[in-house]
mmCIF file of C-alpha atoms in Angstrom:
data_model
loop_
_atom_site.group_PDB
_atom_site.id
_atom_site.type_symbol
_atom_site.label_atom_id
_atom_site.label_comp_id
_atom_site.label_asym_id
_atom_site.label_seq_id
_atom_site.Cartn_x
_atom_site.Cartn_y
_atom_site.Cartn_z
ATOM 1 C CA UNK A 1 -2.522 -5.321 5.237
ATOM 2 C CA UNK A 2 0.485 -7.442 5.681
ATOM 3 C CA UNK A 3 -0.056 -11.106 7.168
ATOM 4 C CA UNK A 4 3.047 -12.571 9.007
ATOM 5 C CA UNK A 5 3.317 -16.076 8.278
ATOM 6 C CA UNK A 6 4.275 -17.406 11.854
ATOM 7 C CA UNK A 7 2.195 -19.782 13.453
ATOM 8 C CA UNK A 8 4.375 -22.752 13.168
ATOM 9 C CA UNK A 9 7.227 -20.408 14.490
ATOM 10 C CA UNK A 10 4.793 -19.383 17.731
ATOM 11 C CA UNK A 11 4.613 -23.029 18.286
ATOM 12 C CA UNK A 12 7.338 -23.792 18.593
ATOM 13 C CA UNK A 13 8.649 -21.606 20.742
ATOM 14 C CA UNK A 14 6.115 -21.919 23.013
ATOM 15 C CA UNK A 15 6.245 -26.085 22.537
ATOM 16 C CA UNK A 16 10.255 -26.699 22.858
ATOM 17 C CA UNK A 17 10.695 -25.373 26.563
ATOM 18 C CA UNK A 18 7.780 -27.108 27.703
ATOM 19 C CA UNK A 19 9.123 -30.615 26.400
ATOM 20 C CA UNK A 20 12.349 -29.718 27.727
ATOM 21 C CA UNK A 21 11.000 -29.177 31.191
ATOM 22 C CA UNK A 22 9.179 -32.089 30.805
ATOM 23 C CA UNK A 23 12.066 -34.377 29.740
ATOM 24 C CA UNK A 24 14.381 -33.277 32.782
ATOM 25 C CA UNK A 25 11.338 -33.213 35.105
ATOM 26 C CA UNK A 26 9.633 -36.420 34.651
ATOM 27 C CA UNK A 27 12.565 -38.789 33.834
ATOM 28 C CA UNK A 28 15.568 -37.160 35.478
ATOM 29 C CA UNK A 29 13.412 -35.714 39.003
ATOM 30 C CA UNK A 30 11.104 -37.978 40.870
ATOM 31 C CA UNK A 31 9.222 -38.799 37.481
ATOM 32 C CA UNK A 32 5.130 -38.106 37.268
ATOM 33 C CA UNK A 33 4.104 -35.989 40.110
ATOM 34 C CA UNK A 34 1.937 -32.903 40.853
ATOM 35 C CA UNK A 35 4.640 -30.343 41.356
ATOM 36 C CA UNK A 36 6.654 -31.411 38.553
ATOM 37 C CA UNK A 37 3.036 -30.774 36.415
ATOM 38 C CA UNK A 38 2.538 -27.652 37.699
ATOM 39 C CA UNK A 39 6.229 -26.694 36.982
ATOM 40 C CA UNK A 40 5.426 -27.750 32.961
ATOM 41 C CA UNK A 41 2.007 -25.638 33.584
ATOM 42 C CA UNK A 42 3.969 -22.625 34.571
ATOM 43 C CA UNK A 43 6.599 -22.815 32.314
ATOM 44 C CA UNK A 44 4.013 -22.986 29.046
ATOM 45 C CA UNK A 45 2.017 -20.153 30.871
ATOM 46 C CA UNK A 46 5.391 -18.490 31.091
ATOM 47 C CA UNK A 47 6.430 -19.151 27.491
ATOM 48 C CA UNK A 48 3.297 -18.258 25.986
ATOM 49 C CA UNK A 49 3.502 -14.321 27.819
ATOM 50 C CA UNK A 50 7.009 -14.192 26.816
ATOM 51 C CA UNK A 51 6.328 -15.219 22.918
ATOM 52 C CA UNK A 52 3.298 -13.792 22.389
ATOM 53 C CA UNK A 53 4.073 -10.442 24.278
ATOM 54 C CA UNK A 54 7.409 -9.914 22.425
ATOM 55 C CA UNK A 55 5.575 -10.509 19.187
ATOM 56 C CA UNK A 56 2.789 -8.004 20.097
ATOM 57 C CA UNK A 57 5.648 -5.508 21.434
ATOM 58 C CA UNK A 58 7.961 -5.887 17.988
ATOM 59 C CA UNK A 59 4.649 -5.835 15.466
ATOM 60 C CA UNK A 60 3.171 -3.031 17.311
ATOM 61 C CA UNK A 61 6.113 -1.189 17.109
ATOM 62 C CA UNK A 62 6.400 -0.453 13.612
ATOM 63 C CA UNK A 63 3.410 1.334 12.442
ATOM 64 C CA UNK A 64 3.669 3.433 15.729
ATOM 65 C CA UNK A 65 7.278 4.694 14.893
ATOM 66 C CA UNK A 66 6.553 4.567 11.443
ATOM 67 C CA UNK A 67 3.358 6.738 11.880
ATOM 68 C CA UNK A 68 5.432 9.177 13.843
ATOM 69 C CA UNK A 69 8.125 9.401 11.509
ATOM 70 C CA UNK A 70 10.763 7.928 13.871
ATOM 71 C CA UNK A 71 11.947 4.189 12.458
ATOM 72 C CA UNK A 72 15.126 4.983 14.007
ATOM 73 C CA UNK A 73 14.307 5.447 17.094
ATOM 74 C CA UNK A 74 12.563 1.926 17.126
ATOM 75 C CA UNK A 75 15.060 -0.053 17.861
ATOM 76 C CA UNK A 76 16.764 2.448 20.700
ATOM 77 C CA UNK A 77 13.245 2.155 22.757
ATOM 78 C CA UNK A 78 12.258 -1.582 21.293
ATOM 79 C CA UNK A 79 15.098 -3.259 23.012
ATOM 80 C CA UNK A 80 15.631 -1.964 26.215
ATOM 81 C CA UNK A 81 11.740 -2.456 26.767
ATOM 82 C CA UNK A 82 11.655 -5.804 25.007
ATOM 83 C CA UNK A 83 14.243 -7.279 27.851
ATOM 84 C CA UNK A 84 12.423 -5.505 30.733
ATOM 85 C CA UNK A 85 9.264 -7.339 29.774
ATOM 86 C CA UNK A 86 11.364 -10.678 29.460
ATOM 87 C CA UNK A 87 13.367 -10.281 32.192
ATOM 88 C CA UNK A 88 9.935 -9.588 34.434
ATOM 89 C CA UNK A 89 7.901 -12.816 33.049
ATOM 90 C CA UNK A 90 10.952 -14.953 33.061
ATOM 91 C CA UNK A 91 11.964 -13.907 37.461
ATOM 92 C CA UNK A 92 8.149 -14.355 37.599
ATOM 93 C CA UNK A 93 7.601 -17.330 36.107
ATOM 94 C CA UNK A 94 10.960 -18.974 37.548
ATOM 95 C CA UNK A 95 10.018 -18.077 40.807
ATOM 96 C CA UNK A 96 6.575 -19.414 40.367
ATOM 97 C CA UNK A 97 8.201 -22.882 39.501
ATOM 98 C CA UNK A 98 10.456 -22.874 42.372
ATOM 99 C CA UNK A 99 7.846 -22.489 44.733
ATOM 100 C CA UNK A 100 5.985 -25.007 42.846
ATOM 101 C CA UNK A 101 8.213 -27.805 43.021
ATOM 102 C CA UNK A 102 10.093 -26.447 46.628
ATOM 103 C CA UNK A 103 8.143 -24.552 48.716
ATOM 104 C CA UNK A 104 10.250 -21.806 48.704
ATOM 105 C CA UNK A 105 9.186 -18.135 46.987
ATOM 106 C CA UNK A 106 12.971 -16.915 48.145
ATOM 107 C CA UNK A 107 14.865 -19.916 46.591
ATOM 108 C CA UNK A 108 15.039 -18.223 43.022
ATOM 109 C CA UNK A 109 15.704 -14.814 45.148
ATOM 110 C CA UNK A 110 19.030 -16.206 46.871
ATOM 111 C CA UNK A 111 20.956 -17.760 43.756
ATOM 112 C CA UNK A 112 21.418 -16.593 40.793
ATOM 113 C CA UNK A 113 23.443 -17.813 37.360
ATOM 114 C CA UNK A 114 27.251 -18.843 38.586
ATOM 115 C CA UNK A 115 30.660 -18.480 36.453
ATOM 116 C CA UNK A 116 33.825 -19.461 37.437
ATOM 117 C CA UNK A 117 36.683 -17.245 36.141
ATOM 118 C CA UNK A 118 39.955 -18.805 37.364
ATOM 119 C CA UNK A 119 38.343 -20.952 40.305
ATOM 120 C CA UNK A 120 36.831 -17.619 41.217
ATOM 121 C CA UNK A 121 32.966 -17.904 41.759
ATOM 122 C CA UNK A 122 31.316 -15.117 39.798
ATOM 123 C CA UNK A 123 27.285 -14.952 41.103
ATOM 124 C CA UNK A 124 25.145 -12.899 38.719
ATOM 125 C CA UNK A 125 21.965 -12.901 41.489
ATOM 126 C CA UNK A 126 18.455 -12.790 40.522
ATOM 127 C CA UNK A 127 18.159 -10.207 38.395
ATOM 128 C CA UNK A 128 21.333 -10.197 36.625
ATOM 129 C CA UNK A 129 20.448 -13.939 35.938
ATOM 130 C CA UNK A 130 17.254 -13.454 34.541
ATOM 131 C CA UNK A 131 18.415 -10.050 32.709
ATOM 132 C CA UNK A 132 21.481 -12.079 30.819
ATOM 133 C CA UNK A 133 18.837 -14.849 30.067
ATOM 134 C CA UNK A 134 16.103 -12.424 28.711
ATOM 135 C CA UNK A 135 18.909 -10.429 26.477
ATOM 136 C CA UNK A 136 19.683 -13.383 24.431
ATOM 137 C CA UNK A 137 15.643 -14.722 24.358
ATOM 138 C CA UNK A 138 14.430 -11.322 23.023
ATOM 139 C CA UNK A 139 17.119 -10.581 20.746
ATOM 140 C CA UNK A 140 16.160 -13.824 18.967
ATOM 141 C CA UNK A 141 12.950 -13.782 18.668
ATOM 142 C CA UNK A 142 13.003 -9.910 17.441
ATOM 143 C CA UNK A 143 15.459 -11.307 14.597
ATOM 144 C CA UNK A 144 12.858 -13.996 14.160
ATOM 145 C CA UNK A 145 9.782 -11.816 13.907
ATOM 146 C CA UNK A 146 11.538 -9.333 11.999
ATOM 147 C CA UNK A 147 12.612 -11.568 9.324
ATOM 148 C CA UNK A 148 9.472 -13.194 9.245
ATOM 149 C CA UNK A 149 7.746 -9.605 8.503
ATOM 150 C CA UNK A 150 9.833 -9.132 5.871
ATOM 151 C CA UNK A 151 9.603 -11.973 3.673
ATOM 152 C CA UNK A 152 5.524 -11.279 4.476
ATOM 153 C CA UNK A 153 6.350 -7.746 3.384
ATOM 154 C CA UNK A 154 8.337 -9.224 -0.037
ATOM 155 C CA UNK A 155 5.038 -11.420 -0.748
ATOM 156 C CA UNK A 156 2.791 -8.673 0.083
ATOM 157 C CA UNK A 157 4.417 -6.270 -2.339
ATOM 158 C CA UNK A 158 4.540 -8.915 -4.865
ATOM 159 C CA UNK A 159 1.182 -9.492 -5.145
ATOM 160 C CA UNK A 160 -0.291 -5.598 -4.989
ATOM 161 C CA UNK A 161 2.109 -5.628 -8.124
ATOM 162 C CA UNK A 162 0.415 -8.175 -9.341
ATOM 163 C CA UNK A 163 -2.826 -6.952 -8.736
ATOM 164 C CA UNK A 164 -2.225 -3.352 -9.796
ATOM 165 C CA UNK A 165 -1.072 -5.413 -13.207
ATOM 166 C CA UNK A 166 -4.655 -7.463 -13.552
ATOM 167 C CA UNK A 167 -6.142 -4.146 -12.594
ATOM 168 C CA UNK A 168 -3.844 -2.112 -15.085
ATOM 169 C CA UNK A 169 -4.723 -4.465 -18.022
ATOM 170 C CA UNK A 170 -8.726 -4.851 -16.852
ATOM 171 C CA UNK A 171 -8.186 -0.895 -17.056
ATOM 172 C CA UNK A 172 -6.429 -0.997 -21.074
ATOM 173 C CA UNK A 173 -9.381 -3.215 -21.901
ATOM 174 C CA UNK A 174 -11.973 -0.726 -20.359
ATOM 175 C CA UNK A 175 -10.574 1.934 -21.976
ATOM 176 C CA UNK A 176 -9.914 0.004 -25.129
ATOM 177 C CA UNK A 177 -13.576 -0.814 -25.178
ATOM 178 C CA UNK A 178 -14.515 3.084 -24.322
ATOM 179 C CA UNK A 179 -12.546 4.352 -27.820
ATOM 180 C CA UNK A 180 -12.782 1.258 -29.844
ATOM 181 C CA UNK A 181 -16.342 0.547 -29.395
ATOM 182 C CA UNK A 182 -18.925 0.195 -32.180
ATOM 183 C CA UNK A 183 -20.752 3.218 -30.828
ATOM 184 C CA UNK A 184 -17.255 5.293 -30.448
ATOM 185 C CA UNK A 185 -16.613 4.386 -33.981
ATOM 186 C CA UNK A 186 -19.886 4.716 -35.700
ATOM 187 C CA UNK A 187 -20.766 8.098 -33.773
ATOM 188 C CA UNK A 188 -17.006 9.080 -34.919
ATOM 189 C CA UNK A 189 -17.157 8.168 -38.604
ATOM 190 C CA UNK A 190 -20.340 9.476 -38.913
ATOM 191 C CA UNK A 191 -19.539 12.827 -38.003
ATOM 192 C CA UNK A 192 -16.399 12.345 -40.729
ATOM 193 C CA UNK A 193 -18.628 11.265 -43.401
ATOM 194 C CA UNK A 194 -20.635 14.188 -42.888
ATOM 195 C CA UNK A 195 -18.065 16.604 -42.712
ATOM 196 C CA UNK A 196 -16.115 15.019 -46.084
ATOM 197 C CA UNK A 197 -19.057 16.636 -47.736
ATOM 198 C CA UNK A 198 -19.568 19.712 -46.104
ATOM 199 C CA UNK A 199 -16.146 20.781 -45.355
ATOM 200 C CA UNK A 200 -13.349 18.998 -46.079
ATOM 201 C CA UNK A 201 -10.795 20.814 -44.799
ATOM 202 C CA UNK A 202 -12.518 20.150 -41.552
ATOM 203 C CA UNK A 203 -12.844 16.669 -42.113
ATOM 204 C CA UNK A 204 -9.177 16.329 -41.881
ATOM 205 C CA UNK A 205 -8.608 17.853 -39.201
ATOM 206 C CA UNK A 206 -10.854 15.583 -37.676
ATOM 207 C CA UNK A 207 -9.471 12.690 -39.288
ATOM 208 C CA UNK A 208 -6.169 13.930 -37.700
ATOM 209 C CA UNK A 209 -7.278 14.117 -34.485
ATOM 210 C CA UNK A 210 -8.687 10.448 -34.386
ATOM 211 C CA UNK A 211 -5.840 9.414 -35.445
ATOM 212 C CA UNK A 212 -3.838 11.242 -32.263
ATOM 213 C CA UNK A 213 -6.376 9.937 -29.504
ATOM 214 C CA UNK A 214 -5.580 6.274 -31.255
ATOM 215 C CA UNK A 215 -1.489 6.938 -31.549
ATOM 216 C CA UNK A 216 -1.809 7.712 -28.024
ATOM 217 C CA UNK A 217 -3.880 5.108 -26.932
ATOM 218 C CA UNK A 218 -1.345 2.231 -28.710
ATOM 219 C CA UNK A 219 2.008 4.241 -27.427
ATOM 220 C CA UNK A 220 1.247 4.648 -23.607
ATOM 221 C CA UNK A 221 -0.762 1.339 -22.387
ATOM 222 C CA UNK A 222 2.336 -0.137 -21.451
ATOM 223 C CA UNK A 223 3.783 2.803 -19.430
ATOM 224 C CA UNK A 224 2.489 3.743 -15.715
ATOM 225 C CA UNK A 225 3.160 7.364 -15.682
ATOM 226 C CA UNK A 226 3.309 10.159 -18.262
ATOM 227 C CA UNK A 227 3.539 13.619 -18.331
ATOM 228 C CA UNK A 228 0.553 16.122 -17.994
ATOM 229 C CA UNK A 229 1.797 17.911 -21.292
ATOM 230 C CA UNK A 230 1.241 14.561 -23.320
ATOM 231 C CA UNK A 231 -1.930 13.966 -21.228
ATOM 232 C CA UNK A 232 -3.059 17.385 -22.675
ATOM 233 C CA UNK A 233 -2.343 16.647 -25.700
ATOM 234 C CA UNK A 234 -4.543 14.046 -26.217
ATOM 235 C CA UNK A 235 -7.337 15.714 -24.121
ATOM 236 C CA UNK A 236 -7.161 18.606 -26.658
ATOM 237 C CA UNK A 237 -7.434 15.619 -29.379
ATOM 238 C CA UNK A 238 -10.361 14.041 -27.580
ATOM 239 C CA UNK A 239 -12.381 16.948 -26.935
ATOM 240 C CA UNK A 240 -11.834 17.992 -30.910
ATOM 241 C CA UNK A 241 -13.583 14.856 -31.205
ATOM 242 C CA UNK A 242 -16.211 16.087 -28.521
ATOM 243 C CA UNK A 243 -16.712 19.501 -30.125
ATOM 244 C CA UNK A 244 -17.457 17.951 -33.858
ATOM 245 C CA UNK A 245 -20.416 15.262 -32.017
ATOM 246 C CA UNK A 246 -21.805 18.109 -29.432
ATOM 247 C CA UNK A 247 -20.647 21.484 -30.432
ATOM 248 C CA UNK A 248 -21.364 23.682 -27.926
ATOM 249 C CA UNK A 249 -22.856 21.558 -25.714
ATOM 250 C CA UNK A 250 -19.545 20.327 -24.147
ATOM 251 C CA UNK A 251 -17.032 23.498 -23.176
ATOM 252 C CA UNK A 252 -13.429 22.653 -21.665
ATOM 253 C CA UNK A 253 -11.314 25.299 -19.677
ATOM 254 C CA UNK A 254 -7.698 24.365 -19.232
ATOM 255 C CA UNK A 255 -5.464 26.833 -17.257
ATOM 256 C CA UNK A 256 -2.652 24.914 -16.426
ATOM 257 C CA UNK A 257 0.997 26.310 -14.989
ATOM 258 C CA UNK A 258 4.036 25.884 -17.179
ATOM 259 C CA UNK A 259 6.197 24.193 -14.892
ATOM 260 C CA UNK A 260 3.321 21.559 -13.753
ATOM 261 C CA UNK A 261 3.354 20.182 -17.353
ATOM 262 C CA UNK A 262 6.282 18.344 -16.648
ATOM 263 C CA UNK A 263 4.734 16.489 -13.706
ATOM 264 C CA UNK A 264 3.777 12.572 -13.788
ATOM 265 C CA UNK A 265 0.078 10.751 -13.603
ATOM 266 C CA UNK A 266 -1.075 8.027 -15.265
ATOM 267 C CA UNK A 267 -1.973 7.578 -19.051
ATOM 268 C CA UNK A 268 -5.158 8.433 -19.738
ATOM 269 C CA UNK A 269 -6.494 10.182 -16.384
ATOM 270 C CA UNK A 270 -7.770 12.784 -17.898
ATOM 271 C CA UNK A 271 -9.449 11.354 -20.681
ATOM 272 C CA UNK A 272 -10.963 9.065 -18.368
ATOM 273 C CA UNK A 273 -12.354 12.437 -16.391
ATOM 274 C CA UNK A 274 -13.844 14.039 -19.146
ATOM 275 C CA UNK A 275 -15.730 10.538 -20.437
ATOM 276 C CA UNK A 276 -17.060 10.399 -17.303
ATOM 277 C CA UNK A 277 -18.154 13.846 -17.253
ATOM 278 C CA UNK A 278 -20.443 13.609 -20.632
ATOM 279 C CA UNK A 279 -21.371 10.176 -19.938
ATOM 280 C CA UNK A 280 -22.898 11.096 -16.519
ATOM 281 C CA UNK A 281 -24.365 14.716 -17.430
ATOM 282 C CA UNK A 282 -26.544 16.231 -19.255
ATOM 283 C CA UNK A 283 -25.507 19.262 -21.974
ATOM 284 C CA UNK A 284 -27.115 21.662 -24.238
ATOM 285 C CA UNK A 285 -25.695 24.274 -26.735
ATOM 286 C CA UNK A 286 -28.462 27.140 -24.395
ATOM 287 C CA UNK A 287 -26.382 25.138 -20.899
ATOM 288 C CA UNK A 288 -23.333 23.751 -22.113
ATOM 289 C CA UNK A 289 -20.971 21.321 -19.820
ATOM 290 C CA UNK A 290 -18.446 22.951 -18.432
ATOM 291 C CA UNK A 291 -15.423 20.988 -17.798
ATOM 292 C CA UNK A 292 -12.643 22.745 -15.858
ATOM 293 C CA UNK A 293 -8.745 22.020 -15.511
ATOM 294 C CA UNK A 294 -6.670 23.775 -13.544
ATOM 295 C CA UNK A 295 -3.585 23.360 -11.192
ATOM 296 C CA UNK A 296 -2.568 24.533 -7.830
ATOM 297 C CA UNK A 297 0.196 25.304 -6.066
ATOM 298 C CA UNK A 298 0.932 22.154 -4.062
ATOM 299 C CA UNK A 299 1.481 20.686 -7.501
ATOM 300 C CA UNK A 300 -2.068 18.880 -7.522
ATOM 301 C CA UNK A 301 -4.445 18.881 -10.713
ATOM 302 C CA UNK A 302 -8.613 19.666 -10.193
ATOM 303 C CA UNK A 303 -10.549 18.450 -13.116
ATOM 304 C CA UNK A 304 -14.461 19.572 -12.273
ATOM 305 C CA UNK A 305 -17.735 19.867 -14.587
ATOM 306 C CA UNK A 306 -20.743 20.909 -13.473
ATOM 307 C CA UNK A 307 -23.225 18.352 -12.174
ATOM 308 C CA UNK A 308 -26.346 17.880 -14.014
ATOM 309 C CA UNK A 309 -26.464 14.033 -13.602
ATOM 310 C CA UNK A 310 -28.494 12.240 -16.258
ATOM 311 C CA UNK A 311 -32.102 10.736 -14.948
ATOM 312 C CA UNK A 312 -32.070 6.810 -14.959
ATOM 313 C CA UNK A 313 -28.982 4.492 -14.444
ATOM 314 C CA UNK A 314 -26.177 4.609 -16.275
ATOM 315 C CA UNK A 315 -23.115 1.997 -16.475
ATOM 316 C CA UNK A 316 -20.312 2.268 -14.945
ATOM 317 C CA UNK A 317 -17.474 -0.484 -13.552
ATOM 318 C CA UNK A 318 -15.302 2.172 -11.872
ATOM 319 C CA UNK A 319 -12.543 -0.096 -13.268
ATOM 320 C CA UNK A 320 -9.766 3.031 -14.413
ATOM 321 C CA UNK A 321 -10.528 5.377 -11.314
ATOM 322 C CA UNK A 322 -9.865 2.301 -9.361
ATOM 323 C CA UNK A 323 -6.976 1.304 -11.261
ATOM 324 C CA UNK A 324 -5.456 4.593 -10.772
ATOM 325 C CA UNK A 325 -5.735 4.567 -7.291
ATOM 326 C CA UNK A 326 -3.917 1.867 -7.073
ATOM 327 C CA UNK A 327 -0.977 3.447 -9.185
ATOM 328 C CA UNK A 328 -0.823 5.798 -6.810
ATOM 329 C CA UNK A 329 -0.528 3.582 -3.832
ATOM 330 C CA UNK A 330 1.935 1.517 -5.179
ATOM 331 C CA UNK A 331 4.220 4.912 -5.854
ATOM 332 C CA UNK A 332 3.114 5.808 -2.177
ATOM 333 C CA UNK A 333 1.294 8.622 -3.300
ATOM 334 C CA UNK A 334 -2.160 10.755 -1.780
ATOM 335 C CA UNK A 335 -5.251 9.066 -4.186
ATOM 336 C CA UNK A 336 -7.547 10.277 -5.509
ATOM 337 C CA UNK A 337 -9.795 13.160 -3.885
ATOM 338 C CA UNK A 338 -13.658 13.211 -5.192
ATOM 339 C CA UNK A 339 -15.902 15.930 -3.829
ATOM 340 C CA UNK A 340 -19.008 17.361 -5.018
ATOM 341 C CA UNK A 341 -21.395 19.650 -4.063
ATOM 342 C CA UNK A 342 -25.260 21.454 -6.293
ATOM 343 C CA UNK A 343 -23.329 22.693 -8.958
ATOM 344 C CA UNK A 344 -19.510 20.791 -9.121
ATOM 345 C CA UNK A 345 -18.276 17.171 -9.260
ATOM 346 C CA UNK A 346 -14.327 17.713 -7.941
ATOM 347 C CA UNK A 347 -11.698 14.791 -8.908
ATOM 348 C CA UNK A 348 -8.278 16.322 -7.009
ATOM 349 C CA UNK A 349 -5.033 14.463 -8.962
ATOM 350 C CA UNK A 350 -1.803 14.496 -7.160
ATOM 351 C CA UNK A 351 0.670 15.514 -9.559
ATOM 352 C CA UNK A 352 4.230 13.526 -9.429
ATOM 353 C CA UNK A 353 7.704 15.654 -9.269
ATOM 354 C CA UNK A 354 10.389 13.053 -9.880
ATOM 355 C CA UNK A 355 12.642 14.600 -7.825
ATOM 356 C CA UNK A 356 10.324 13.979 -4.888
ATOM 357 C CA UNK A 357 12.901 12.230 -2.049
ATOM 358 C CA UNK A 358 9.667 9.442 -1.453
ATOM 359 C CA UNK A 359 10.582 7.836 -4.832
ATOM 360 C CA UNK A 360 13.396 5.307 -4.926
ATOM 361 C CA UNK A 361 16.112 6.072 -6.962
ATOM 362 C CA UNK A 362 15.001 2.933 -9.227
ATOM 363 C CA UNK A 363 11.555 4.160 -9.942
ATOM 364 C CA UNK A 364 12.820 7.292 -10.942
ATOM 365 C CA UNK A 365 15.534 5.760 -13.372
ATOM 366 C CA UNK A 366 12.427 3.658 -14.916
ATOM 367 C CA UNK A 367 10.086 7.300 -14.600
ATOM 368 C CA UNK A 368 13.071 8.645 -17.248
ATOM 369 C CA UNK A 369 13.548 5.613 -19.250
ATOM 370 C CA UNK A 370 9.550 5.943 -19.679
ATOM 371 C CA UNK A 371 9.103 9.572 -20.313
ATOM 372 C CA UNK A 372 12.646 9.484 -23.089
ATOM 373 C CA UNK A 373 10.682 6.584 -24.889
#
């Protein structure tokens, strides 16, 4: 959530037209007296409505117009209702004071704001008076607010980039510790010493593969998005891997539509899925996982496997489904979707067109520059 920065602002304005009432009051009218106290009490009652309401009116304003898909009409209704809430506490309060320090509820009511145009007297009256006062009050503290908001929106969005970049590299490590591991590597060389004596050909093929799921890994942990073709590719790599360690015990269904294979998610999604599919379940050659991939037509990805969770506790930060949530929120796309049910555990991916309007022209130049490297 954003946090506007303006309490020394609010203080102000509510501080300055009380000492200004209290200069002319107490050393230019009859000095220290009650009525001249109660006109400073009114007048800080008065400026704290008027500061505090427009600031509630302007804030409140945005996600409401923004939720509704109307920004442009905020400033069309925001206005005209900002100076009839001004212009209402500032008659109010006015005439409060008056009464205060004369006795007299109709002495604001008879006189107004006069201008003299050619030793003509021009008399604005009540409401005119405190109309043309409230314009110029609400206008400036609406460019006030509103700048304030966004320098607190510049910080904000400065630090989720920072944070999705701590969470991006605490993700690299994870995953960096997921392949490169002692177990990853011993289970995986194993399996190739094995295979250099019983079929060689095999064994580099495997060799190959290993060496794919590595290129990968070293190529795209400094980009944000890639396509789902390359992501397939190194799932097919990955679950070569798989087959070799489990055989049957680990089966992967991929039915995937042409034209969604040039759609955008992060690196290493997918391989991230799968991990946490065989990590998490149980499989047999006789009940083998099944792990399913397949698109639909609202350009979103479903990887599921079937849930036979393993008894007992098993470790997990939730570091890269995190992380990639937060990819997605910075792009100001849907998250993640997790469902499950007896037999499934659903993870719904939003797939990402380029040529979607919500992405700035600037993210998609860096999208290209990303997917040409």
């Amino acid at each position: 959530m954003i946090k506007v920065k303006d309490k020394w602002f609010r203080i102000l304005a509510v501080a300055l037209p009380v000492l200004l009432v209290v200069y002319f009051r107490f050393f230019f009218q009859h000095g220290f007296n009650l009525r001249n106290t109660g006109a400073v009490l009114i007048t800080f009652i008065g400026a704290l409505a008027l500061t505090e309401g427009s600031r509630k009116l302007i804030y409140q304003s945005r996600p409401f117009f923004a939720r509704i898909q109307k920004r442009w009409l905020r400033l069309f209704v925001l206005i005209p209702a900002g100076i009839l809430y001004s212009t209402f506490v500032y008659a109010v309060g006015k005439a409060l004071s008056n009464y205060v320090r004369l006795g007299d509820w109709m002495m604001y009511a008879n006189t107004g704001s006069n201008l003299y145009v050619n030793d003509v007297k021009l008399t604005s009256g009540v409401i005119g008076s405190a109309a043309t006062y409230s314009f110029f009050i609400f206008l400036f503290l609406l460019a006030v607010y509103e700048t304030l908001y966004h320098f607190a929106r510049l910080r904000y969005t400065e630090r989720e980039r920072d944070d999705l970049e701590r969470e991006k590299l605490k993700a690299e490590l994870q995953q960096l510790k997921g392949i490169i591991n002692p177990h990853f590597l011993f289970n995986n060389l194993n399996s190739l010493s094995s295979l250099i004596s019983e079929d060689p050909a095999q064994a580099e093929v495997f060799l190959d593969e290993l060496t794919k799921v590595f290129r990968y890994l070293l190529r795209n942990n400094e980009t944000d998005l890639t396509t789902l073709e390359n992501e397939l590719g190194l799932l097919q790599s990955y679950y070569h891997l798989l087959q070799v360690r489990f055989g049957k015990g680990v089966a992967l269904n991929v039915q995937v539509a042409e034209e969604a294979k040039a759609l955008l998610l992060p690196p290493l999604t997918l391989q991230l899925l799968v991990e946490n599919a065989v990590k998490h379940n149980h499989y047999h050659t006789d009940h083998p996982l099944q792990i399913q991939l397949f698109t639909t037509s609202n350009n979103t990805l479903v990887v599921r496997n079937t849930l036979r969770k393993k008894q007992g506790l098993v470790e997990s930060t939730g570091i890269g489904l995190n992380s990639i949530n937060r990819r997605y929120h910075m792009l100001q796309r849907p998250e993640l979707s997790i469902e499950q049910d007896d037999q499934w555990f659903a993870v719904t991916i939003a797939l990402i067109d380029m040529e979607q309007p919500a992405l700035a022209a600037a993210t998609k130049r860096e999208l290209k520059e990303m997917i040409q490297k």
